JSON list of C-alpha atoms in Angstrom, two decimals:
[
{"chain": "C", "resi": 15, "resn": "ALA", "atom": "CA", "xyz": [-36.39, -183.15, -44.48]},
{"chain": "C", "resi": 16, "resn": "ALA", "atom": "CA", "xyz": [-34.01, -180.85, -42.37]},
{"chain": "C", "resi": 17, "resn": "ALA", "atom": "CA", "xyz": [-34.58, -177.62, -41.19]},
{"chain": "C", "resi": 18, "resn": "ILE", "atom": "CA", "xyz": [-33.32, -174.72, -43.06]},
{"chain": "C", "resi": 19, "resn": "ASP", "atom": "CA", "xyz": [-31.19, -172.27, -41.71]},
{"chain": "C", "resi": 20, "resn": "PRO", "atom": "CA", "xyz": [-33.28, -168.50, -41.66]},
{"chain": "C", "resi": 21, "resn": "GLU", "atom": "CA", "xyz": [-29.45, -166.42, -41.41]},
{"chain": "C", "resi": 22, "resn": "ASN", "atom": "CA", "xyz": [-27.82, -169.49, -44.06]},
{"chain": "C", "resi": 23, "resn": "MET", "atom": "CA", "xyz": [-30.82, -168.50, -46.42]},
{"chain": "C", "resi": 24, "resn": "LYS", "atom": "CA", "xyz": [-30.27, -165.07, -46.11]},
{"chain": "C", "resi": 25, "resn": "THR", "atom": "CA", "xyz": [-26.44, -165.01, -46.53]},
{"chain": "C", "resi": 26, "resn": "LEU", "atom": "CA", "xyz": [-27.03, -167.57, -49.82]},
{"chain": "C", "resi": 27, "resn": "TYR", "atom": "CA", "xyz": [-29.80, -165.30, -51.40]},
{"chain": "C", "resi": 28, "resn": "GLY", "atom": "CA", "xyz": [-26.95, -162.16, -50.74]},
{"chain": "C", "resi": 29, "resn": "GLN", "atom": "CA", "xyz": [-24.27, -163.87, -52.57]},
{"chain": "C", "resi": 30, "resn": "LEU", "atom": "CA", "xyz": [-26.38, -164.86, -55.30]},
{"chain": "C", "resi": 31, "resn": "GLU", "atom": "CA", "xyz": [-27.76, -161.50, -55.43]},
{"chain": "C", "resi": 32, "resn": "CYS", "atom": "CA", "xyz": [-23.77, -160.15, -56.13]},
{"chain": "C", "resi": 33, "resn": "LEU", "atom": "CA", "xyz": [-22.67, -163.12, -58.76]},
{"chain": "C", "resi": 34, "resn": "ARG", "atom": "CA", "xyz": [-26.19, -162.20, -60.44]},
{"chain": "C", "resi": 35, "resn": "LEU", "atom": "CA", "xyz": [-25.04, -158.19, -61.00]},
{"chain": "C", "resi": 36, "resn": "GLU", "atom": "CA", "xyz": [-21.96, -159.34, -62.21]},
{"chain": "C", "resi": 37, "resn": "GLN", "atom": "CA", "xyz": [-23.12, -161.84, -64.24]},
{"chain": "C", "resi": 38, "resn": "ASN", "atom": "CA", "xyz": [-21.46, -164.43, -62.64]},
{"chain": "C", "resi": 39, "resn": "PHE", "atom": "CA", "xyz": [-24.42, -167.05, -63.64]},
{"chain": "C", "resi": 40, "resn": "THR", "atom": "CA", "xyz": [-22.13, -170.45, -63.27]},
{"chain": "C", "resi": 41, "resn": "GLU", "atom": "CA", "xyz": [-20.81, -169.81, -59.81]},
{"chain": "C", "resi": 42, "resn": "ALA", "atom": "CA", "xyz": [-24.49, -169.00, -58.78]},
{"chain": "C", "resi": 43, "resn": "SER", "atom": "CA", "xyz": [-26.13, -171.55, -60.68]},
{"chain": "C", "resi": 44, "resn": "ASN", "atom": "CA", "xyz": [-23.38, -173.94, -58.23]},
{"chain": "C", "resi": 45, "resn": "ARG", "atom": "CA", "xyz": [-23.86, -172.59, -55.08]},
{"chain": "C", "resi": 46, "resn": "VAL", "atom": "CA", "xyz": [-27.60, -173.29, -55.54]},
{"chain": "C", "resi": 47, "resn": "ARG", "atom": "CA", "xyz": [-27.80, -176.78, -56.88]},
{"chain": "C", "resi": 48, "resn": "ARG", "atom": "CA", "xyz": [-25.25, -177.30, -53.41]},
{"chain": "C", "resi": 49, "resn": "ALA", "atom": "CA", "xyz": [-27.98, -175.79, -51.04]},
{"chain": "C", "resi": 50, "resn": "ILE", "atom": "CA", "xyz": [-30.69, -177.95, -53.59]},
{"chain": "C", "resi": 51, "resn": "ASP", "atom": "CA", "xyz": [-28.58, -181.90, -52.72]},
{"chain": "C", "resi": 52, "resn": "ALA", "atom": "CA", "xyz": [-28.41, -179.96, -48.79]},
{"chain": "C", "resi": 53, "resn": "TYR", "atom": "CA", "xyz": [-32.38, -179.34, -48.45]},
{"chain": "C", "resi": 54, "resn": "PRO", "atom": "CA", "xyz": [-33.97, -180.74, -51.48]},
{"chain": "C", "resi": 55, "resn": "ASP", "atom": "CA", "xyz": [-37.58, -180.31, -50.89]},
{"chain": "C", "resi": 56, "resn": "ASP", "atom": "CA", "xyz": [-37.20, -176.29, -50.41]},
{"chain": "C", "resi": 57, "resn": "TRP", "atom": "CA", "xyz": [-39.16, -174.77, -53.32]},
{"chain": "C", "resi": 58, "resn": "ALA", "atom": "CA", "xyz": [-37.32, -170.78, -53.89]},
{"chain": "C", "resi": 59, "resn": "LEU", "atom": "CA", "xyz": [-34.17, -173.25, -53.95]},
{"chain": "C", "resi": 60, "resn": "HIS", "atom": "CA", "xyz": [-35.31, -174.48, -57.34]},
{"chain": "C", "resi": 61, "resn": "TYR", "atom": "CA", "xyz": [-37.37, -171.68, -58.54]},
{"chain": "C", "resi": 62, "resn": "GLU", "atom": "CA", "xyz": [-33.73, -169.32, -57.63]},
{"chain": "C", "resi": 63, "resn": "LEU", "atom": "CA", "xyz": [-32.15, -172.45, -59.98]},
{"chain": "C", "resi": 64, "resn": "GLY", "atom": "CA", "xyz": [-34.68, -172.01, -62.77]},
{"chain": "C", "resi": 65, "resn": "ARG", "atom": "CA", "xyz": [-34.21, -168.44, -62.65]},
{"chain": "C", "resi": 66, "resn": "LEU", "atom": "CA", "xyz": [-30.22, -168.14, -63.10]},
{"chain": "C", "resi": 67, "resn": "LEU", "atom": "CA", "xyz": [-30.61, -170.96, -65.59]},
{"chain": "C", "resi": 68, "resn": "SER", "atom": "CA", "xyz": [-33.14, -168.62, -67.43]},
{"chain": "C", "resi": 69, "resn": "ALA", "atom": "CA", "xyz": [-30.55, -166.40, -67.48]},
{"chain": "C", "resi": 70, "resn": "GLN", "atom": "CA", "xyz": [-28.05, -168.19, -69.18]},
{"chain": "C", "resi": 71, "resn": "GLY", "atom": "CA", "xyz": [-30.77, -169.79, -72.15]},
{"chain": "C", "resi": 72, "resn": "GLU", "atom": "CA", "xyz": [-31.19, -173.23, -70.81]},
{"chain": "C", "resi": 73, "resn": "PHE", "atom": "CA", "xyz": [-34.24, -172.92, -70.95]},
{"chain": "C", "resi": 74, "resn": "ARG", "atom": "CA", "xyz": [-35.15, -176.57, -70.73]},
{"chain": "C", "resi": 75, "resn": "ASP", "atom": "CA", "xyz": [-33.38, -177.26, -67.56]},
{"chain": "C", "resi": 76, "resn": "ALA", "atom": "CA", "xyz": [-34.90, -174.28, -66.26]},
{"chain": "C", "resi": 77, "resn": "GLU", "atom": "CA", "xyz": [-38.44, -175.70, -67.21]},
{"chain": "C", "resi": 78, "resn": "ASN", "atom": "CA", "xyz": [-37.48, -178.76, -65.28]},
{"chain": "C", "resi": 79, "resn": "TYR", "atom": "CA", "xyz": [-36.48, -176.36, -61.75]},
{"chain": "C", "resi": 80, "resn": "TYR", "atom": "CA", "xyz": [-39.98, -174.55, -62.02]},
{"chain": "C", "resi": 81, "resn": "LYS", "atom": "CA", "xyz": [-41.88, -177.47, -62.60]},
{"chain": "C", "resi": 82, "resn": "THR", "atom": "CA", "xyz": [-40.28, -178.76, -59.17]},
{"chain": "C", "resi": 83, "resn": "ALA", "atom": "CA", "xyz": [-40.54, -175.17, -57.59]},
{"chain": "C", "resi": 84, "resn": "ARG", "atom": "CA", "xyz": [-44.38, -175.66, -57.99]},
{"chain": "C", "resi": 85, "resn": "GLU", "atom": "CA", "xyz": [-44.88, -179.22, -56.49]},
{"chain": "C", "resi": 86, "resn": "ARG", "atom": "CA", "xyz": [-42.76, -178.45, -53.79]},
{"chain": "C", "resi": 87, "resn": "TYR", "atom": "CA", "xyz": [-44.55, -175.58, -52.96]},
{"chain": "C", "resi": 88, "resn": "GLU", "atom": "CA", "xyz": [-47.87, -176.98, -53.14]},
{"chain": "C", "resi": 89, "resn": "GLU", "atom": "CA", "xyz": [-46.66, -179.26, -50.57]},
{"chain": "C", "resi": 90, "resn": "ASP", "atom": "CA", "xyz": [-45.14, -176.57, -48.40]},
{"chain": "C", "resi": 91, "resn": "THR", "atom": "CA", "xyz": [-46.99, -177.10, -44.97]},
{"chain": "C", "resi": 92, "resn": "ARG", "atom": "CA", "xyz": [-44.94, -173.80, -44.39]},
{"chain": "C", "resi": 93, "resn": "LYS", "atom": "CA", "xyz": [-46.94, -171.06, -46.56]},
{"chain": "C", "resi": 94, "resn": "PRO", "atom": "CA", "xyz": [-46.93, -167.57, -46.62]},
{"chain": "C", "resi": 95, "resn": "GLY", "atom": "CA", "xyz": [-51.04, -165.95, -45.66]},
{"chain": "C", "resi": 96, "resn": "ASP", "atom": "CA", "xyz": [-53.30, -166.38, -48.76]},
{"chain": "C", "resi": 97, "resn": "SER", "atom": "CA", "xyz": [-52.38, -163.54, -50.81]},
{"chain": "C", "resi": 98, "resn": "GLU", "atom": "CA", "xyz": [-48.66, -163.80, -50.70]},
{"chain": "C", "resi": 99, "resn": "ALA", "atom": "CA", "xyz": [-49.22, -167.26, -51.48]},
{"chain": "C", "resi": 100, "resn": "SER", "atom": "CA", "xyz": [-51.07, -166.19, -54.45]},
{"chain": "C", "resi": 101, "resn": "ALA", "atom": "CA", "xyz": [-48.05, -164.22, -55.51]},
{"chain": "C", "resi": 102, "resn": "VAL", "atom": "CA", "xyz": [-45.55, -166.65, -55.14]},
{"chain": "C", "resi": 103, "resn": "GLU", "atom": "CA", "xyz": [-47.77, -168.96, -57.47]},
{"chain": "C", "resi": 104, "resn": "ILE", "atom": "CA", "xyz": [-47.89, -166.42, -59.89]},
{"chain": "C", "resi": 105, "resn": "ASN", "atom": "CA", "xyz": [-44.20, -165.99, -59.79]},
{"chain": "C", "resi": 106, "resn": "ILE", "atom": "CA", "xyz": [-43.34, -169.24, -60.49]},
{"chain": "C", "resi": 107, "resn": "CYS", "atom": "CA", "xyz": [-46.40, -169.73, -63.20]},
{"chain": "C", "resi": 108, "resn": "ILE", "atom": "CA", "xyz": [-44.90, -166.57, -65.52]},
{"chain": "C", "resi": 109, "resn": "ALA", "atom": "CA", "xyz": [-41.30, -167.58, -65.22]},
{"chain": "C", "resi": 110, "resn": "PHE", "atom": "CA", "xyz": [-42.49, -171.26, -65.77]},
{"chain": "C", "resi": 111, "resn": "SER", "atom": "CA", "xyz": [-44.03, -169.79, -68.89]},
{"chain": "C", "resi": 112, "resn": "ALA", "atom": "CA", "xyz": [-41.28, -167.74, -70.00]},
{"chain": "C", "resi": 113, "resn": "ALA", "atom": "CA", "xyz": [-38.71, -170.58, -70.22]},
{"chain": "C", "resi": 114, "resn": "LEU", "atom": "CA", "xyz": [-41.85, -172.47, -72.14]},
{"chain": "C", "resi": 115, "resn": "CYS", "atom": "CA", "xyz": [-41.73, -169.34, -75.12]},
{"chain": "C", "resi": 116, "resn": "ALA", "atom": "CA", "xyz": [-37.89, -169.15, -75.07]},
{"chain": "C", "resi": 117, "resn": "GLN", "atom": "CA", "xyz": [-38.45, -172.69, -76.34]},
{"chain": "C", "resi": 118, "resn": "HIS", "atom": "CA", "xyz": [-41.49, -171.42, -78.91]},
{"chain": "C", "resi": 119, "resn": "ARG", "atom": "CA", "xyz": [-43.24, -173.67, -76.96]},
{"chain": "C", "resi": 120, "resn": "TYR", "atom": "CA", "xyz": [-46.71, -171.53, -76.74]},
{"chain": "C", "resi": 121, "resn": "ALA", "atom": "CA", "xyz": [-48.94, -173.49, -76.41]},
{"chain": "C", "resi": 122, "resn": "ASP", "atom": "CA", "xyz": [-47.79, -174.91, -72.88]},
{"chain": "C", "resi": 123, "resn": "ALA", "atom": "CA", "xyz": [-47.21, -171.60, -71.93]},
{"chain": "C", "resi": 124, "resn": "GLU", "atom": "CA", "xyz": [-50.88, -170.46, -72.32]},
{"chain": "C", "resi": 125, "resn": "ARG", "atom": "CA", "xyz": [-52.16, -173.49, -70.25]},
{"chain": "C", "resi": 126, "resn": "ALA", "atom": "CA", "xyz": [-50.08, -173.04, -67.62]},
{"chain": "C", "resi": 127, "resn": "VAL", "atom": "CA", "xyz": [-50.95, -169.80, -67.32]},
{"chain": "C", "resi": 128, "resn": "ASN", "atom": "CA", "xyz": [-55.06, -170.73, -68.00]},
{"chain": "C", "resi": 129, "resn": "GLU", "atom": "CA", "xyz": [-54.35, -173.13, -65.34]},
{"chain": "C", "resi": 130, "resn": "LEU", "atom": "CA", "xyz": [-53.34, -170.85, -62.95]},
{"chain": "C", "resi": 131, "resn": "LEU", "atom": "CA", "xyz": [-55.85, -168.58, -63.91]},
{"chain": "C", "resi": 132, "resn": "ARG", "atom": "CA", "xyz": [-59.26, -170.71, -63.08]},
{"chain": "C", "resi": 133, "resn": "LYS", "atom": "CA", "xyz": [-57.57, -170.31, -59.39]},
{"chain": "C", "resi": 134, "resn": "TYR", "atom": "CA", "xyz": [-57.11, -166.99, -59.63]},
{"chain": "C", "resi": 135, "resn": "PRO", "atom": "CA", "xyz": [-59.57, -165.28, -62.16]},
{"chain": "C", "resi": 136, "resn": "GLY", "atom": "CA", "xyz": [-58.84, -161.61, -63.13]},
{"chain": "C", "resi": 137, "resn": "ASP", "atom": "CA", "xyz": [-55.24, -161.57, -62.07]},
{"chain": "C", "resi": 138, "resn": "TYR", "atom": "CA", "xyz": [-53.77, -159.04, -63.92]},
{"chain": "C", "resi": 139, "resn": "ASN", "atom": "CA", "xyz": [-49.86, -160.49, -63.73]},
{"chain": "C", "resi": 140, "resn": "LEU", "atom": "CA", "xyz": [-51.49, -163.79, -65.45]},
{"chain": "C", "resi": 141, "resn": "LEU", "atom": "CA", "xyz": [-53.89, -162.07, -68.33]},
{"chain": "C", "resi": 142, "resn": "GLY", "atom": "CA", "xyz": [-50.58, -159.85, -68.99]},
{"chain": "C", "resi": 143, "resn": "GLU", "atom": "CA", "xyz": [-48.70, -163.15, -69.09]},
{"chain": "C", "resi": 144, "resn": "GLN", "atom": "CA", "xyz": [-51.15, -163.70, -71.95]},
{"chain": "C", "resi": 145, "resn": "ALA", "atom": "CA", "xyz": [-50.32, -160.78, -73.74]},
{"chain": "C", "resi": 146, "resn": "TRP", "atom": "CA", "xyz": [-47.18, -161.37, -73.57]},
{"chain": "C", "resi": 147, "resn": "ILE", "atom": "CA", "xyz": [-47.95, -165.34, -75.50]},
{"chain": "C", "resi": 148, "resn": "ALA", "atom": "CA", "xyz": [-49.92, -163.91, -77.86]},
{"chain": "C", "resi": 149, "resn": "LEU", "atom": "CA", "xyz": [-47.29, -161.20, -79.19]},
{"chain": "C", "resi": 150, "resn": "ASP", "atom": "CA", "xyz": [-44.09, -163.23, -78.39]},
{"chain": "C", "resi": 151, "resn": "SER", "atom": "CA", "xyz": [-46.81, -166.33, -81.05]},
{"chain": "C", "resi": 152, "resn": "GLY", "atom": "CA", "xyz": [-47.34, -163.84, -83.57]},
{"chain": "C", "resi": 153, "resn": "ARG", "atom": "CA", "xyz": [-50.57, -163.07, -82.62]},
{"chain": "C", "resi": 154, "resn": "THR", "atom": "CA", "xyz": [-50.12, -159.53, -82.56]},
{"chain": "C", "resi": 155, "resn": "GLU", "atom": "CA", "xyz": [-54.21, -158.47, -83.06]},
{"chain": "C", "resi": 156, "resn": "GLU", "atom": "CA", "xyz": [-55.21, -161.14, -79.99]},
{"chain": "C", "resi": 157, "resn": "ALA", "atom": "CA", "xyz": [-52.55, -159.75, -77.72]},
{"chain": "C", "resi": 158, "resn": "GLU", "atom": "CA", "xyz": [-53.43, -156.19, -78.67]},
{"chain": "C", "resi": 159, "resn": "ARG", "atom": "CA", "xyz": [-56.99, -157.51, -77.56]},
{"chain": "C", "resi": 160, "resn": "TYR", "atom": "CA", "xyz": [-55.22, -158.36, -74.51]},
{"chain": "C", "resi": 161, "resn": "PHE", "atom": "CA", "xyz": [-53.24, -155.18, -73.33]},
{"chain": "C", "resi": 162, "resn": "GLU", "atom": "CA", "xyz": [-56.31, -153.60, -74.19]},
{"chain": "C", "resi": 163, "resn": "GLY", "atom": "CA", "xyz": [-58.09, -155.34, -71.82]},
{"chain": "C", "resi": 164, "resn": "LEU", "atom": "CA", "xyz": [-56.12, -154.94, -68.69]},
{"chain": "C", "resi": 165, "resn": "TYR", "atom": "CA", "xyz": [-55.80, -151.23, -69.82]},
{"chain": "C", "resi": 166, "resn": "GLU", "atom": "CA", "xyz": [-59.52, -150.73, -69.93]},
{"chain": "C", "resi": 167, "resn": "ASN", "atom": "CA", "xyz": [-59.78, -152.84, -66.76]},
{"chain": "C", "resi": 168, "resn": "ALA", "atom": "CA", "xyz": [-56.89, -151.17, -64.60]},
{"chain": "C", "resi": 169, "resn": "THR", "atom": "CA", "xyz": [-58.66, -147.24, -65.80]},
{"chain": "C", "resi": 170, "resn": "ARG", "atom": "CA", "xyz": [-62.36, -149.35, -64.81]},
{"chain": "C", "resi": 171, "resn": "GLN", "atom": "CA", "xyz": [-60.26, -149.86, -61.44]},
{"chain": "C", "resi": 172, "resn": "HIS", "atom": "CA", "xyz": [-58.95, -146.76, -61.22]},
{"chain": "C", "resi": 173, "resn": "SER", "atom": "CA", "xyz": [-62.39, -145.07, -61.27]},
{"chain": "C", "resi": 174, "resn": "LYS", "atom": "CA", "xyz": [-64.32, -146.97, -58.94]},
{"chain": "C", "resi": 175, "resn": "MET", "atom": "CA", "xyz": [-61.11, -146.14, -56.34]},
{"chain": "C", "resi": 176, "resn": "ALA", "atom": "CA", "xyz": [-61.31, -142.75, -56.84]},
{"chain": "C", "resi": 177, "resn": "SER", "atom": "CA", "xyz": [-65.15, -142.67, -56.22]},
{"chain": "C", "resi": 178, "resn": "LYS", "atom": "CA", "xyz": [-65.38, -143.55, -53.27]},
{"chain": "C", "resi": 179, "resn": "GLU", "atom": "CA", "xyz": [-62.41, -141.75, -52.09]},
{"chain": "C", "resi": 180, "resn": "GLY", "atom": "CA", "xyz": [-64.46, -138.56, -53.16]},
{"chain": "C", "resi": 181, "resn": "PRO", "atom": "CA", "xyz": [-63.72, -135.49, -55.30]},
{"chain": "C", "resi": 182, "resn": "GLU", "atom": "CA", "xyz": [-59.79, -134.50, -55.52]},
{"chain": "C", "resi": 183, "resn": "PRO", "atom": "CA", "xyz": [-59.07, -131.60, -52.66]},
{"chain": "C", "resi": 184, "resn": "GLU", "atom": "CA", "xyz": [-59.05, -128.04, -54.15]},
{"chain": "C", "resi": 185, "resn": "ASN", "atom": "CA", "xyz": [-55.42, -126.45, -55.18]},
{"chain": "C", "resi": 186, "resn": "PRO", "atom": "CA", "xyz": [-55.18, -124.24, -51.87]},
{"chain": "C", "resi": 187, "resn": "THR", "atom": "CA", "xyz": [-52.01, -122.41, -54.32]},
{"chain": "C", "resi": 188, "resn": "GLU", "atom": "CA", "xyz": [-53.03, -118.81, -55.85]},
{"chain": "C", "resi": 189, "resn": "GLU", "atom": "CA", "xyz": [-51.55, -118.23, -58.94]},
{"chain": "C", "resi": 190, "resn": "LEU", "atom": "CA", "xyz": [-49.26, -115.66, -59.18]}
]
């Protein structure tokens, strides 16, 4: 595959952001499609086109680009470090899940999220996506349990962090 000129990519992403703000999704999509023609192995371009297609309500096409983004990402030998790599995988999965939910394919969305949860157990973003899938599919009580669990875990995590930092400092200002 041809090497991607980072300066050209910065320019492209800047143009895409402007087009997105103008809500000119058609032109933005056309530019990404041309970039994909030149760099078909670039996972980020497929992900970007999926986002643009989702913004246009073309969820079936978006789904296919998210799948391709995930496949290309898994094949990419230039992956960033572990924490950034997991964030990329998780973002692709959540976008893919949203495209599936927009098509009322909740079971498929849950499968995609659960698959990645096996790799990243306890990830708050993925657990949150589970809650949104349950809510979107009309399973309100289940969604409420998911959201409550997220809240409890976040509160517990905050308490652990606060106890490691020690007591709160006293307020040095005096009452007037």
